[in-house]
Amino acid sequence: MSSYRTVVVGTDGSAPSLRAVSRAAEVAAAASARLVIVCAYYPTDPKELERAADQLGDEAFQVMGSAPAQDTVQTASDTAREAGAGEVETVVSVGEPVSVLVEAADKHSADLLVVGSRGLNTLKGRILGSVPSEVSRRADCDVLVVRTSR
């Protein structure tokens, strides 16, 4: 079994995504790997804000603008450290989750990209396509999909 040096995990601040962060932290700790926590967000430009609100409904506040995203990665960082991660970095980036996660994995030379099986808007995810399946298709590294629906 190969050892991971860099693990990237995505979070949207939801409880399911924080379970994925915990699992990623456990893997990173076991491999003495660096953990990079990533949160994608929509800018607060009025047109983009409206588009995001249309797509995300009541959960839009969690991923719109950099301030909520910074809070999200801080909470995720605390969660990761509690789960045993040593070296933790955080990244917030404008864009849709799949592209942001894949780009972060490439930029940080990730050996493993971790995503939760469910996050915000699971019904919309089923209609529009899921983050885990799209990440699995596009990533150049191993992908771990953590079952977060329990």
GROMACS .gro file of N, CA and C in nm:
model
  450
    1MET      N    1   0.084  -0.118   0.000
    1MET     CA    2   0.000   0.000   0.000
    1MET      C    3   0.088   0.124   0.000
    2SER      N    4   0.053   0.218  -0.086
    2SER     CA    5   0.133   0.339  -0.093
    2SER      C    6   0.099   0.433   0.022
    3SER      N    7   0.193   0.515   0.058
    3SER     CA    8   0.171   0.611   0.164
    3SER      C    9   0.135   0.746   0.103
    4TYR      N   10   0.038   0.810   0.161
    4TYR     CA   11  -0.004   0.942   0.112
    4TYR      C   12   0.082   1.050   0.178
    5ARG      N   13   0.123   1.147   0.098
    5ARG     CA   14   0.200   1.261   0.149
    5ARG      C   15   0.111   1.383   0.168
    6THR      N   16   0.013   1.400   0.077
    6THR     CA   17  -0.079   1.513   0.084
    6THR      C   18  -0.221   1.464   0.059
    7VAL      N   19  -0.308   1.497   0.152
    7VAL     CA   20  -0.450   1.462   0.142
    7VAL      C   21  -0.528   1.592   0.133
    8VAL      N   22  -0.614   1.601   0.034
    8VAL     CA   23  -0.702   1.718   0.017
    8VAL      C   24  -0.844   1.673   0.047
    9VAL      N   25  -0.917   1.753   0.123
    9VAL     CA   26  -1.057   1.722   0.154
    9VAL      C   27  -1.141   1.846   0.133
   10GLY      N   28  -1.261   1.826   0.079
   10GLY     CA   29  -1.353   1.936   0.058
   10GLY      C   30  -1.456   1.943   0.169
   11THR      N   31  -1.497   2.065   0.201
   11THR     CA   32  -1.603   2.084   0.300
   11THR      C   33  -1.692   2.200   0.258
   12ASP      N   34  -1.820   2.188   0.291
   12ASP     CA   35  -1.913   2.298   0.269
   12ASP      C   36  -1.971   2.347   0.401
   13GLY      N   37  -1.918   2.295   0.511
   13GLY     CA   38  -1.964   2.336   0.643
   13GLY      C   39  -2.076   2.251   0.698
   14SER      N   40  -2.132   2.163   0.617
   14SER     CA   41  -2.241   2.078   0.664
   14SER      C   42  -2.186   1.968   0.754
   15ALA      N   43  -2.272   1.912   0.838
   15ALA     CA   44  -2.231   1.802   0.926
   15ALA      C   45  -2.176   1.684   0.846
   16PRO      N   46  -2.240   1.645   0.734
   16PRO     CA   47  -2.182   1.534   0.656
   16PRO      C   48  -2.042   1.565   0.603
   17SER      N   49  -2.018   1.687   0.559
   17SER     CA   50  -1.885   1.718   0.507
   17SER      C   51  -1.781   1.720   0.618
   18LEU      N   52  -1.821   1.754   0.739
   18LEU     CA   53  -1.727   1.751   0.851
   18LEU      C   54  -1.693   1.606   0.889
   19ARG      N   55  -1.784   1.512   0.864
   19ARG     CA   56  -1.751   1.371   0.884
   19ARG      C   57  -1.643   1.329   0.783
   20ALA      N   58  -1.652   1.381   0.661
   20ALA     CA   59  -1.548   1.352   0.561
   20ALA      C   60  -1.415   1.413   0.604
   21VAL      N   61  -1.418   1.532   0.661
   21VAL     CA   62  -1.296   1.597   0.711
   21VAL      C   63  -1.233   1.510   0.821
   22SER      N   64  -1.314   1.459   0.910
   22SER     CA   65  -1.262   1.373   1.018
   22SER      C   66  -1.194   1.250   0.961
   23ARG      N   67  -1.255   1.188   0.864
   23ARG     CA   68  -1.198   1.067   0.803
   23ARG      C   69  -1.068   1.102   0.731
   24ALA      N   70  -1.067   1.212   0.657
   24ALA     CA   71  -0.946   1.256   0.587
   24ALA      C   72  -0.834   1.283   0.687
   25ALA      N   73  -0.869   1.342   0.801
   25ALA     CA   74  -0.770   1.369   0.905
   25ALA      C   75  -0.713   1.240   0.962
   26GLU      N   76  -0.798   1.140   0.980
   26GLU     CA   77  -0.751   1.011   1.029
   26GLU      C   78  -0.653   0.947   0.930
   27VAL      N   79  -0.685   0.954   0.802
   27VAL     CA   80  -0.597   0.899   0.699
   27VAL      C   81  -0.465   0.976   0.697
   28ALA      N   82  -0.474   1.108   0.701
   28ALA     CA   83  -0.354   1.192   0.699
   28ALA      C   84  -0.267   1.163   0.821
   29ALA      N   85  -0.329   1.150   0.937
   29ALA     CA   86  -0.253   1.122   1.059
   29ALA      C   87  -0.183   0.988   1.050
   30ALA      N   88  -0.252   0.887   1.000
   30ALA     CA   89  -0.194   0.753   0.988
   30ALA      C   90  -0.075   0.750   0.892
   31ALA      N   91  -0.080   0.837   0.791
   31ALA     CA   92   0.027   0.841   0.691
   31ALA      C   93   0.128   0.952   0.718
   32SER      N   94   0.112   1.025   0.827
   32SER     CA   95   0.195   1.144   0.856
   32SER      C   96   0.194   1.239   0.738
   33ALA      N   97   0.076   1.258   0.681
   33ALA     CA   98   0.059   1.341   0.561
   33ALA      C   99   0.007   1.479   0.598
   34ARG      N  100   0.030   1.572   0.509
   34ARG     CA  101  -0.025   1.706   0.519
   34ARG      C  102  -0.172   1.699   0.478
   35LEU      N  103  -0.259   1.769   0.549
   35LEU     CA  104  -0.400   1.775   0.516
   35LEU      C  105  -0.434   1.916   0.468
   36VAL      N  106  -0.495   1.923   0.351
   36VAL     CA  107  -0.538   2.051   0.295
   36VAL      C  108  -0.691   2.050   0.289
   37ILE      N  109  -0.753   2.141   0.363
   37ILE     CA  110  -0.898   2.152   0.368
   37ILE      C  111  -0.942   2.262   0.274
   38VAL      N  112  -1.035   2.229   0.185
   38VAL     CA  113  -1.076   2.321   0.079
   38VAL      C  114  -1.225   2.352   0.090
   39CYS      N  115  -1.259   2.479   0.074
   39CYS     CA  116  -1.399   2.521   0.069
   39CYS      C  117  -1.418   2.611  -0.052
   40ALA      N  118  -1.509   2.572  -0.139
   40ALA     CA  119  -1.546   2.656  -0.254
   40ALA      C  120  -1.658   2.749  -0.211
   41TYR      N  121  -1.659   2.869  -0.266
   41TYR     CA  122  -1.768   2.961  -0.235
   41TYR      C  123  -1.801   3.045  -0.355
   42TYR      N  124  -1.920   3.100  -0.352
   42TYR     CA  125  -1.966   3.189  -0.458
   42TYR      C  126  -1.939   3.332  -0.416
   43PRO      N  127  -1.894   3.415  -0.508
   43PRO     CA  128  -1.868   3.556  -0.475
   43PRO      C  129  -1.997   3.628  -0.440
   44THR      N  130  -1.984   3.743  -0.377
   44THR     CA  131  -2.102   3.816  -0.336
   44THR      C  132  -2.147   3.921  -0.437
   45ASP      N  133  -2.096   3.912  -0.559
   45ASP     CA  134  -2.148   3.996  -0.666
   45ASP      C  135  -2.298   3.973  -0.675
   46PRO      N  136  -2.379   4.079  -0.688
   46PRO     CA  137  -2.525   4.062  -0.686
   46PRO      C  138  -2.579   3.957  -0.783
   47LYS      N  139  -2.527   3.951  -0.904
   47LYS     CA  140  -2.576   3.852  -1.000
   47LYS      C  141  -2.537   3.711  -0.958
   48GLU      N  142  -2.412   3.695  -0.914
   48GLU     CA  143  -2.366   3.564  -0.867
   48GLU      C  144  -2.440   3.523  -0.740
   49LEU      N  145  -2.465   3.620  -0.652
   49LEU     CA  146  -2.537   3.593  -0.529
   49LEU      C  147  -2.677   3.540  -0.560
   50GLU      N  148  -2.743   3.601  -0.655
   50GLU     CA  149  -2.877   3.557  -0.694
   50GLU      C  150  -2.872   3.416  -0.754
   51ARG      N  151  -2.773   3.392  -0.840
   51ARG     CA  152  -2.759   3.259  -0.901
   51ARG      C  153  -2.734   3.152  -0.795
   52ALA      N  154  -2.645   3.181  -0.702
   52ALA     CA  155  -2.616   3.085  -0.596
   52ALA      C  156  -2.739   3.061  -0.509
   53ALA      N  157  -2.810   3.168  -0.476
   53ALA     CA  158  -2.930   3.155  -0.394
   53ALA      C  159  -3.035   3.069  -0.465
   54ASP      N  160  -3.046   3.086  -0.596
   54ASP     CA  161  -3.139   3.003  -0.673
   54ASP      C  162  -3.101   2.856  -0.667
   55GLN      N  163  -2.972   2.828  -0.673
   55GLN     CA  164  -2.925   2.689  -0.673
   55GLN      C  165  -2.924   2.628  -0.534
   56LEU      N  166  -2.891   2.707  -0.432
   56LEU     CA  167  -2.870   2.652  -0.299
   56LEU      C  168  -2.983   2.677  -0.201
   57GLY      N  169  -3.075   2.766  -0.234
   57GLY     CA  170  -3.187   2.793  -0.144
   57GLY      C  171  -3.141   2.842  -0.009
   58ASP      N  172  -3.199   2.785   0.096
   58ASP     CA  173  -3.172   2.831   0.232
   58ASP      C  174  -3.029   2.806   0.278
   59GLU      N  175  -2.957   2.716   0.213
   59GLU     CA  176  -2.819   2.686   0.253
   59GLU      C  177  -2.718   2.780   0.188
   60ALA      N  178  -2.763   2.874   0.106
   60ALA     CA  179  -2.672   2.961   0.032
   60ALA      C  180  -2.577   3.038   0.123
   61PHE      N  181  -2.624   3.075   0.241
   61PHE     CA  182  -2.539   3.153   0.331
   61PHE      C  183  -2.410   3.080   0.367
   62GLN      N  184  -2.409   2.947   0.359
   62GLN     CA  185  -2.293   2.872   0.402
   62GLN      C  186  -2.177   2.879   0.304
   63VAL      N  187  -2.204   2.908   0.178
   63VAL     CA  188  -2.097   2.902   0.079
   63VAL      C  189  -2.086   3.028  -0.006
   64MET      N  190  -2.153   3.136   0.032
   64MET     CA  191  -2.145   3.259  -0.046
   64MET      C  192  -2.060   3.361   0.027
   65GLY      N  193  -1.958   3.410  -0.041
   65GLY     CA  194  -1.869   3.508   0.018
   65GLY      C  195  -1.757   3.442   0.095
   66SER      N  196  -1.647   3.514   0.106
   66SER     CA  197  -1.530   3.453   0.169
   66SER      C  198  -1.539   3.444   0.320
   67ALA      N  199  -1.615   3.532   0.386
   67ALA     CA  200  -1.622   3.526   0.533
   67ALA      C  201  -1.685   3.395   0.581
   68PRO      N  202  -1.801   3.353   0.528
   68PRO     CA  203  -1.854   3.222   0.570
   68PRO      C  204  -1.759   3.108   0.534
   69ALA      N  205  -1.693   3.118   0.420
   69ALA     CA  206  -1.599   3.013   0.380
   69ALA      C  207  -1.481   3.006   0.477
   70GLN      N  208  -1.432   3.120   0.522
   70GLN     CA  209  -1.323   3.122   0.621
   70GLN      C  210  -1.368   3.057   0.751
   71ASP      N  211  -1.490   3.088   0.794
   71ASP     CA  212  -1.544   3.026   0.915
   71ASP      C  213  -1.556   2.875   0.896
   72THR      N  214  -1.598   2.833   0.776
   72THR     CA  215  -1.615   2.691   0.746
   72THR      C  216  -1.483   2.617   0.757
   73VAL      N  217  -1.376   2.671   0.696
   73VAL     CA  218  -1.247   2.601   0.702
   73VAL      C  219  -1.186   2.606   0.841
   74GLN      N  220  -1.217   2.709   0.918
   74GLN     CA  221  -1.166   2.714   1.056
   74GLN      C  222  -1.232   2.603   1.139
   75THR      N  223  -1.363   2.588   1.124
   75THR     CA  224  -1.433   2.480   1.195
   75THR      C  225  -1.380   2.345   1.150
   76ALA      N  226  -1.360   2.329   1.020
   76ALA     CA  227  -1.309   2.203   0.966
   76ALA      C  228  -1.167   2.175   1.015
   77SER      N  229  -1.086   2.280   1.025
   77SER     CA  230  -0.950   2.265   1.075
   77SER      C  231  -0.951   2.217   1.220
   78ASP      N  232  -1.038   2.274   1.300
   78ASP     CA  233  -1.052   2.230   1.440
   78ASP      C  234  -1.095   2.083   1.445
   79THR      N  235  -1.190   2.047   1.360
   79THR     CA  236  -1.238   1.909   1.352
   79THR      C  237  -1.124   1.814   1.314
   80ALA      N  238  -1.043   1.856   1.217
   80ALA     CA  239  -0.931   1.773   1.170
   80ALA      C  240  -0.827   1.753   1.278
   81ARG      N  241  -0.796   1.857   1.350
   81ARG     CA  242  -0.697   1.845   1.457
   81ARG      C  243  -0.749   1.752   1.569
   82GLU      N  244  -0.878   1.763   1.600
   82GLU     CA  245  -0.938   1.673   1.699
   82GLU      C  246  -0.931   1.527   1.653
   83ALA      N  247  -0.934   1.505   1.522
   83ALA     CA  248  -0.929   1.369   1.467
   83ALA      C  249  -0.785   1.319   1.449
   84GLY      N  250  -0.687   1.404   1.483
   84GLY     CA  251  -0.549   1.359   1.482
   84GLY      C  252  -0.458   1.415   1.376
   85ALA      N  253  -0.509   1.501   1.288
   85ALA     CA  254  -0.424   1.558   1.183
   85ALA      C  255  -0.319   1.649   1.246
   86GLY      N  256  -0.197   1.641   1.192
   86GLY     CA  257  -0.089   1.725   1.241
   86GLY      C  258  -0.076   1.852   1.160
   87GLU      N  259  -0.026   1.840   1.039
   87GLU     CA  260  -0.007   1.955   0.951
   87GLU      C  261  -0.135   1.980   0.872
   88VAL      N  262  -0.200   2.094   0.900
   88VAL     CA  263  -0.328   2.127   0.837
   88VAL      C  264  -0.317   2.263   0.770
   89GLU      N  265  -0.357   2.268   0.644
   89GLU     CA  266  -0.367   2.394   0.569
   89GLU      C  267  -0.512   2.412   0.528
   90THR      N  268  -0.550   2.538   0.507
   90THR     CA  269  -0.685   2.565   0.459
   90THR      C  270  -0.681   2.650   0.333
   91VAL      N  271  -0.779   2.626   0.246
   91VAL     CA  272  -0.789   2.699   0.121
   91VAL      C  273  -0.934   2.736   0.099
   92VAL      N  274  -0.961   2.862   0.069
   92VAL     CA  275  -1.093   2.903   0.024
   92VAL      C  276  -1.077   2.957  -0.117
   93SER      N  277  -1.169   2.921  -0.204
   93SER     CA  278  -1.155   2.958  -0.343
   93SER      C  279  -1.290   2.981  -0.407
   94VAL      N  280  -1.298   3.083  -0.490
   94VAL     CA  281  -1.421   3.114  -0.563
   94VAL      C  282  -1.443   3.010  -0.672
   95GLY      N  283  -1.562   2.958  -0.681
   95GLY     CA  284  -1.596   2.867  -0.789
   95GLY      C  285  -1.687   2.755  -0.745
   96GLU      N  286  -1.719   2.672  -0.840
   96GLU     CA  287  -1.805   2.558  -0.807
   96GLU      C  288  -1.720   2.447  -0.748
   97PRO      N  289  -1.779   2.366  -0.659
   97PRO     CA  290  -1.701   2.272  -0.579
   97PRO      C  291  -1.613   2.176  -0.656
   98VAL      N  292  -1.662   2.115  -0.762
   98VAL     CA  293  -1.582   2.014  -0.832
   98VAL      C  294  -1.454   2.075  -0.888
   99SER      N  295  -1.466   2.184  -0.959
   99SER     CA  296  -1.348   2.248  -1.018
   99SER      C  297  -1.250   2.294  -0.911
  100VAL      N  298  -1.302   2.353  -0.805
  100VAL     CA  299  -1.216   2.401  -0.697
  100VAL      C  300  -1.140   2.285  -0.633
  101LEU      N  301  -1.210   2.174  -0.607
  101LEU     CA  302  -1.144   2.058  -0.544
  101LEU      C  303  -1.038   1.997  -0.634
  102VAL      N  304  -1.071   1.978  -0.760
  102VAL     CA  305  -0.974   1.917  -0.853
  102VAL      C  306  -0.854   2.008  -0.872
  103GLU      N  307  -0.876   2.138  -0.884
  103GLU     CA  308  -0.765   2.232  -0.898
  103GLU      C  309  -0.678   2.234  -0.773
  104ALA      N  310  -0.740   2.228  -0.656
  104ALA     CA  311  -0.663   2.227  -0.531
  104ALA      C  312  -0.580   2.099  -0.521
  105ALA      N  313  -0.638   1.988  -0.560
  105ALA     CA  314  -0.563   1.862  -0.557
  105ALA      C  315  -0.442   1.871  -0.650
  106ASP      N  316  -0.460   1.928  -0.768
  106ASP     CA  317  -0.348   1.945  -0.862
  106ASP      C  318  -0.244   2.041  -0.805
  107LYS      N  319  -0.289   2.155  -0.757
  107LYS     CA  320  -0.197   2.258  -0.708
  107LYS      C  321  -0.112   2.209  -0.591
  108HIS      N  322  -0.172   2.129  -0.503
  108HIS     CA  323  -0.103   2.082  -0.384
  108HIS      C  324  -0.041   1.944  -0.402
  109SER      N  325  -0.042   1.894  -0.527
  109SER     CA  326   0.014   1.762  -0.559
  109SER      C  327  -0.042   1.654  -0.467
  110ALA      N  328  -0.173   1.653  -0.454
  110ALA     CA  329  -0.239   1.558  -0.365
  110ALA      C  330  -0.223   1.415  -0.416
  111ASP      N  331  -0.205   1.326  -0.321
  111ASP     CA  332  -0.203   1.183  -0.348
  111ASP      C  333  -0.343   1.125  -0.328
  112LEU      N  334  -0.425   1.196  -0.248
  112LEU     CA  335  -0.559   1.151  -0.216
  112LEU      C  336  -0.650   1.271  -0.205
  113LEU      N  337  -0.769   1.259  -0.266
  113LEU     CA  338  -0.872   1.362  -0.258
  113LEU      C  339  -0.992   1.297  -0.190
  114VAL      N  340  -1.038   1.357  -0.081
  114VAL     CA  341  -1.148   1.301  -0.002
  114VAL      C  342  -1.270   1.390  -0.014
  115VAL      N  343  -1.385   1.327  -0.042
  115VAL     CA  344  -1.512   1.399  -0.047
  115VAL      C  345  -1.616   1.317   0.027
  116GLY      N  346  -1.716   1.386   0.078
  116GLY     CA  347  -1.827   1.317   0.142
  116GLY      C  348  -1.927   1.271   0.038
  117SER      N  349  -2.002   1.169   0.074
  117SER     CA  350  -2.101   1.117  -0.021
  117SER      C  351  -2.221   1.210  -0.033
  118ARG      N  352  -2.241   1.292   0.068
  118ARG     CA  353  -2.350   1.389   0.064
  118ARG      C  354  -2.309   1.515   0.137
  119GLY      N  355  -2.358   1.628   0.087
  119GLY     CA  356  -2.335   1.756   0.152
  119GLY      C  357  -2.462   1.835   0.142
  120LEU      N  358  -2.452   1.958   0.099
  120LEU     CA  359  -2.570   2.040   0.082
  120LEU      C  360  -2.651   1.993  -0.037
  121ASN      N  361  -2.781   2.010  -0.028
  121ASN     CA  362  -2.871   1.991  -0.142
  121ASN      C  363  -2.862   1.854  -0.207
  122THR      N  364  -2.885   1.751  -0.133
  122THR     CA  365  -2.872   1.618  -0.190
  122THR      C  366  -2.973   1.592  -0.301
  123LEU      N  367  -3.094   1.645  -0.291
  123LEU     CA  368  -3.192   1.627  -0.398
  123LEU      C  369  -3.143   1.697  -0.525
  124LYS      N  370  -3.096   1.820  -0.512
  124LYS     CA  371  -3.043   1.891  -0.628
  124LYS      C  372  -2.921   1.820  -0.684
  125GLY      N  373  -2.840   1.762  -0.595
  125GLY     CA  374  -2.723   1.686  -0.639
  125GLY      C  375  -2.761   1.569  -0.726
  126ARG      N  376  -2.869   1.503  -0.690
  126ARG     CA  377  -2.915   1.389  -0.771
  126ARG      C  378  -2.962   1.435  -0.908
  127ILE      N  379  -3.018   1.553  -0.914
  127ILE     CA  380  -3.068   1.605  -1.041
  127ILE      C  381  -2.954   1.660  -1.126
  128LEU      N  382  -2.865   1.737  -1.065
  128LEU     CA  383  -2.760   1.807  -1.138
  128LEU      C  384  -2.629   1.727  -1.149
  129GLY      N  385  -2.617   1.619  -1.077
  129GLY     CA  386  -2.493   1.542  -1.076
  129GLY      C  387  -2.423   1.561  -0.944
  130SER      N  388  -2.360   1.458  -0.896
  130SER     CA  389  -2.302   1.466  -0.763
  130SER      C  390  -2.155   1.507  -0.768
  131VAL      N  391  -2.112   1.574  -0.664
  131VAL     CA  392  -1.973   1.613  -0.651
  131VAL      C  393  -1.882   1.489  -0.648
  132PRO      N  394  -1.915   1.387  -0.567
  132PRO     CA  395  -1.824   1.271  -0.563
  132PRO      C  396  -1.804   1.204  -0.699
  133SER      N  397  -1.910   1.185  -0.776
  133SER     CA  398  -1.892   1.117  -0.904
  133SER      C  399  -1.813   1.202  -1.003
  134GLU      N  400  -1.837   1.331  -1.003
  134GLU     CA  401  -1.764   1.419  -1.095
  134GLU      C  402  -1.617   1.432  -1.053
  135VAL      N  403  -1.591   1.443  -0.923
  135VAL     CA  404  -1.453   1.449  -0.874
  135VAL      C  405  -1.379   1.320  -0.911
  136SER      N  406  -1.447   1.207  -0.894
  136SER     CA  407  -1.385   1.077  -0.927
  136SER      C  408  -1.345   1.070  -1.073
  137ARG      N  409  -1.426   1.129  -1.158
  137ARG     CA  410  -1.395   1.126  -1.302
  137ARG      C  411  -1.282   1.222  -1.339
  138ARG      N  412  -1.271   1.334  -1.269
  138ARG     CA  413  -1.178   1.438  -1.312
  138ARG      C  414  -1.044   1.440  -1.238
  139ALA      N  415  -1.038   1.382  -1.120
  139ALA     CA  416  -0.915   1.391  -1.040
  139ALA      C  417  -0.805   1.300  -1.096
  140ASP      N  418  -0.681   1.347  -1.083
  140ASP     CA  419  -0.564   1.269  -1.126
  140ASP      C  420  -0.501   1.189  -1.012
  141CYS      N  421  -0.565   1.189  -0.896
  141CYS     CA  422  -0.513   1.115  -0.781
  141CYS      C  423  -0.621   1.020  -0.730
  142ASP      N  424  -0.587   0.944  -0.628
  142ASP     CA  425  -0.687   0.857  -0.565
  142ASP      C  426  -0.798   0.942  -0.508
  143VAL      N  427  -0.919   0.888  -0.509
  143VAL     CA  428  -1.035   0.957  -0.452
  143VAL      C  429  -1.100   0.864  -0.350
  144LEU      N  430  -1.124   0.918  -0.231
  144LEU     CA  431  -1.195   0.845  -0.128
  144LEU      C  432  -1.328   0.913  -0.105
  145VAL      N  433  -1.437   0.840  -0.127
  145VAL     CA  434  -1.571   0.893  -0.100
  145VAL      C  435  -1.614   0.836   0.035
  146VAL      N  436  -1.630   0.925   0.130
  146VAL     CA  437  -1.666   0.885   0.266
  146VAL      C  438  -1.817   0.883   0.279
  147ARG      N  439  -1.869   0.771   0.322
  147ARG     CA  440  -2.013   0.761   0.342
  147ARG      C  441  -2.050   0.850   0.460
  148THR      N  442  -2.126   0.955   0.431
  148THR     CA  443  -2.158   1.054   0.534
  148THR      C  444  -2.306   1.057   0.568
  149SER      N  445  -2.383   0.963   0.515
  149SER     CA  446  -2.527   0.965   0.536
  149SER      C  447  -2.571   0.890   0.661
  150ARG      N  448  -2.480   0.840   0.740
  150ARG     CA  449  -2.517   0.767   0.863
  150ARG      C  450  -2.536   0.859   0.977
   0.00000   0.00000   0.00000
